[in-house]
Coordinates of C-alpha atoms and ligand atoms in Angstrom, one line a residue:
M1 CA 62.3 11.5 53.9
S2 CA 61.3 8.9 51.4
S3 CA 58.8 6.2 50.9
G4 CA 58.1 3.8 48.0
K5 CA 54.6 5.1 48.4
G6 CA 52.7 8.4 47.7
G7 CA 50.5 10.2 50.1
V8 CA 51.9 8.6 53.3
G9 CA 52.9 11.9 54.9
K10 CA 56.5 12.4 53.8
S11 CA 56.1 16.1 53.2
V12 CA 54.3 16.9 56.5
I13 CA 56.9 14.7 58.4
A14 CA 59.8 16.3 56.6
A15 CA 58.7 19.8 57.3
T16 CA 57.6 19.1 60.9
L17 CA 60.8 17.1 61.7
A18 CA 62.9 20.0 60.3
L19 CA 61.1 22.4 62.7
I20 CA 61.5 20.0 65.7
L21 CA 65.3 19.8 65.0
R22 CA 65.5 23.6 64.6
R23 CA 63.7 24.1 67.9
R24 CA 66.3 21.8 69.5
G25 CA 68.9 24.3 68.5
H26 CA 70.3 22.6 65.4
R27 CA 71.1 24.4 62.2
V28 CA 68.7 22.8 59.8
G29 CA 68.0 23.0 56.1
L30 CA 64.9 21.8 54.4
L31 CA 65.0 20.9 50.7
D32 CA 61.8 20.1 48.8
L33 CA 62.7 17.9 45.9
D34 CA 59.3 16.9 44.8
L35 CA 59.5 18.3 41.3
T36 CA 55.9 17.4 40.4
S37 CA 54.0 18.3 43.5
P38 CA 56.1 20.3 46.0
A39 CA 54.2 20.9 49.2
T40 CA 56.4 22.0 52.0
H41 CA 55.9 25.7 51.2
L42 CA 52.2 25.2 51.9
I43 CA 52.8 23.2 55.1
L44 CA 55.1 25.9 56.4
G45 CA 52.9 28.8 55.1
V46 CA 55.8 30.5 53.3
E47 CA 54.5 31.2 49.9
G48 CA 56.2 34.2 48.2
L49 CA 59.7 33.6 49.6
Q50 CA 62.6 34.0 47.1
P51 CA 66.2 32.9 47.5
E52 CA 68.9 35.5 47.2
E53 CA 71.4 35.1 44.3
E54 CA 75.0 35.7 45.2
R55 CA 77.7 33.5 43.7
G56 CA 75.0 30.7 43.7
I57 CA 71.8 30.7 45.7
I58 CA 71.4 31.5 49.3
P59 CA 68.3 29.7 50.7
P60 CA 65.8 32.1 52.4
L61 CA 65.0 31.5 56.1
A62 CA 61.6 30.0 56.7
H63 CA 60.8 29.8 60.5
G64 CA 64.5 29.4 61.2
L65 CA 65.0 26.8 58.5
S66 CA 67.3 27.4 55.4
Y67 CA 64.7 26.6 52.9
M68 CA 64.9 25.6 49.3
S69 CA 62.2 24.3 47.0
I70 CA 61.9 23.6 43.4
V71 CA 58.8 25.9 43.5
F72 CA 61.2 28.9 43.5
Y73 CA 62.1 27.9 39.9
A74 CA 59.1 26.2 38.5
V75 CA 56.3 28.3 39.6
D76 CA 53.1 27.6 37.7
E77 CA 54.8 25.3 35.3
P78 CA 52.1 22.7 34.7
A79 CA 54.3 20.2 32.8
P80 CA 56.3 17.9 35.2
L81 CA 60.0 17.6 34.4
R82 CA 60.9 14.2 33.1
G83 CA 64.0 11.9 32.7
A84 CA 67.1 13.9 32.1
D85 CA 65.4 17.2 33.0
V86 CA 64.8 15.9 36.5
S87 CA 68.5 14.9 36.9
N88 CA 69.6 18.3 35.5
A89 CA 67.3 20.2 37.8
I90 CA 68.5 18.3 40.8
I91 CA 72.2 18.5 39.9
E92 CA 71.8 22.3 39.3
L93 CA 69.9 22.8 42.6
M94 CA 72.5 20.8 44.6
A95 CA 75.4 22.6 42.9
I96 CA 74.3 26.2 43.2
T97 CA 72.7 26.2 46.6
R98 CA 74.9 27.6 49.3
W99 CA 73.6 26.0 52.5
G100 CA 76.4 27.2 54.7
E101 CA 77.1 25.2 57.9
L102 CA 74.2 22.9 58.7
D103 CA 73.7 20.1 61.3
Y104 CA 70.9 18.5 59.3
L105 CA 69.6 18.8 55.8
V106 CA 66.1 17.3 55.6
I107 CA 65.1 16.4 52.1
D108 CA 61.5 15.8 51.1
M109 CA 61.6 13.3 48.3
P110 CA 59.0 12.6 45.6
P111 CA 57.0 9.4 46.0
G112 CA 58.3 6.2 44.6
I113 CA 61.7 5.0 43.7
S114 CA 62.1 7.7 41.1
D115 CA 64.9 9.1 39.0
A116 CA 65.2 11.8 41.7
T117 CA 65.8 9.2 44.4
L118 CA 68.4 7.4 42.3
D119 CA 70.1 10.7 41.4
M120 CA 70.3 11.9 45.0
I121 CA 71.8 8.5 46.0
R122 CA 74.4 8.9 43.2
L123 CA 75.2 12.6 43.8
T124 CA 75.0 13.1 47.6
K125 CA 77.6 12.2 50.1
G126 CA 76.4 11.3 53.6
L127 CA 72.8 10.8 52.6
S128 CA 70.7 8.5 54.8
F129 CA 67.1 7.7 54.5
L130 CA 64.2 8.0 56.9
V131 CA 61.5 5.9 55.4
V132 CA 57.8 6.6 55.9
T133 CA 55.1 4.0 55.8
T134 CA 51.5 3.7 56.9
P135 CA 49.9 0.7 58.7
S136 CA 48.5 -0.3 55.3
R137 CA 49.7 -3.5 53.7
V138 CA 49.6 -1.8 50.4
A139 CA 51.9 1.0 51.5
F140 CA 54.3 -1.4 53.3
E141 CA 54.7 -3.6 50.2
T142 CA 56.1 -0.7 48.3
V143 CA 58.2 0.4 51.3
R144 CA 59.6 -3.1 51.4
K145 CA 60.9 -2.7 47.9
L146 CA 62.5 0.7 48.7
L147 CA 64.2 -0.8 51.7
A148 CA 65.5 -3.7 49.6
L149 CA 66.9 -1.3 47.0
L150 CA 68.6 0.9 49.7
R151 CA 70.1 -2.3 51.1
D152 CA 71.4 -3.3 47.7
L153 CA 72.9 0.1 47.0
E154 CA 74.4 0.2 50.6
V155 CA 72.6 3.4 51.4
P156 CA 72.2 3.9 55.2
V157 CA 68.6 3.8 56.5
I158 CA 68.0 5.7 59.7
G159 CA 64.8 3.8 60.2
V160 CA 61.1 3.5 59.4
V161 CA 58.3 5.7 60.7
E162 CA 54.8 4.4 60.8
N163 CA 52.4 7.3 60.1
M164 CA 48.7 7.8 60.3
V165 CA 48.3 5.1 63.0
M166 CA 44.7 4.8 64.1
K167 CA 44.9 1.8 66.4
P168 CA 48.0 0.2 68.0
S169 CA 49.4 -2.8 66.3
S170 CA 52.9 -4.3 66.2
R171 CA 52.5 -5.7 62.7
I172 CA 54.6 -3.1 60.9
R173 CA 57.2 -3.0 63.7
A174 CA 57.6 -6.8 63.4
Q175 CA 57.9 -6.6 59.6
V176 CA 60.5 -3.9 59.7
E177 CA 62.5 -5.8 62.2
I178 CA 62.3 -9.0 60.2
L179 CA 64.0 -7.0 57.4
G180 CA 66.7 -6.0 59.8
D181 CA 65.8 -2.3 59.8
T182 CA 65.0 -0.1 62.7
Y183 CA 61.4 0.8 63.6
L184 CA 61.6 4.4 64.8
G185 CA 58.1 4.7 66.1
S186 CA 54.6 5.5 65.2
V187 CA 52.8 8.8 64.5
T188 CA 49.1 9.0 65.2
F189 CA 46.5 9.9 62.6
D190 CA 45.5 13.4 63.7
P191 CA 42.2 14.7 62.2
R192 CA 43.3 18.2 63.3
L193 CA 46.5 18.2 61.2
E194 CA 44.8 19.4 58.0
E195 CA 43.5 22.7 59.6
A196 CA 46.9 23.4 61.1
L197 CA 48.8 23.2 57.8
G198 CA 50.2 26.6 56.8
D199 CA 50.4 27.8 60.4
V200 CA 53.6 26.7 62.0
E201 CA 52.6 27.4 65.6
R202 CA 49.4 25.4 65.3
L203 CA 51.2 22.7 63.4
M204 CA 53.7 22.3 66.3
G205 CA 50.9 22.2 68.8
T206 CA 49.2 19.2 67.1
R207 CA 49.2 15.7 68.4
F208 CA 50.8 14.8 65.1
A209 CA 53.8 17.0 66.0
K210 CA 53.9 15.7 69.6
T211 CA 54.1 12.1 68.6
L212 CA 56.6 12.9 65.8
T213 CA 58.9 14.5 68.5
Q214 CA 59.5 11.1 70.0
V215 CA 60.3 9.7 66.6
A216 CA 62.7 12.6 66.1
S217 CA 64.6 11.8 69.3
E218 CA 64.9 8.2 68.2
A219 CA 66.2 9.2 64.8
E220 CA 68.7 11.7 66.3
R221 CA 69.9 8.9 68.7
R222 CA 70.5 6.7 65.7
I223 CA 72.4 9.4 63.7
M224 CA 74.8 10.3 66.5
Ligands
ATP1 N1 49.4 11.6 60.9 C1 48.5 12.2 60.1 N2 47.3 12.5 60.5 C2 46.4 13.1 59.7 N3 46.7 13.5 58.4 C3 47.9 13.3 57.9 C4 48.9 12.6 58.7 N4 50.0 12.5 58.0 C5 49.7 13.1 56.8 N5 48.5 13.5 56.7 C6 47.8 14.2 55.6 O1 47.9 13.3 54.5 C7 48.0 14.1 53.3 C8 49.3 13.6 52.6 O2 50.4 14.0 53.3 P1 51.8 14.5 52.6 O3 51.5 15.4 51.5 O4 52.8 14.8 53.6 O5 52.2 13.0 52.0 P2 53.3 12.7 51.0 O6 53.8 11.3 51.3 O7 54.3 13.8 51.0 O8 52.6 12.7 49.6 P3 53.2 12.7 48.1 O9 53.6 11.3 47.9 O10 52.1 13.2 47.2 O11 54.4 13.7 48.1 C9 48.1 15.6 53.7 O12 46.9 16.2 53.5 C10 48.5 15.5 55.2 O13 48.0 16.6 55.9
MG2 MG1 55.1 15.0 49.4

């Protein structure tokens, strides 16, 4: 889950998509790689979880998801990691985590085309990107840059999700298709999403989650 842009809904989409895939019977991991502002533990309402250490780290289960987050290791550290420290933290996390057999590993990426993004591209085999935008021209301009970079680096893109849609428009779809990428669908702006965060049953009952379900099917179809 990535976007050139911050605040477009990557974290809520990553967490909810992981839950949707889990409820379809897949073995799913969720990795929160936002080193400066991890959020998926709040969205899933799983504060206080700790991984088990046994020849590496075994991710704890959170609502059926194998869940890893940088918060397990950087609790209450106000200073964001920078430069080489980011790379080292990611390398270490990827190396020591024992995911076991998974069908999907959903990764919530930090905003922007950061060192973390480039490290993950460099270090991870079989990575593909699901890119989140909003209908905003400002958001899409940054997303356009990310899509161009992914194309240059020959990293597979599953497609683009348009989030926080308030009125139907085919503008973003058209722009995505001009770039030769796949438009996976749109997710409505849901004023009830905020109050559902932290409560997975409520979250899965929102209109947000319902419209994301269609996007998930399209993404799964593309991955098969
Ligand atoms: N479809 C939606 N309807 C209503 N609110 C939404 C929707 N999508 C996201 N939000 C809200 O927008 C805010 C930002 O979402 P989120 O934290 O997932 O974005 P992000 O892209 O991960 O941000 P960051 O770049 O900071 O990591 C959250 O409060 C979330 O609840
Ligand atoms: Mg986020």
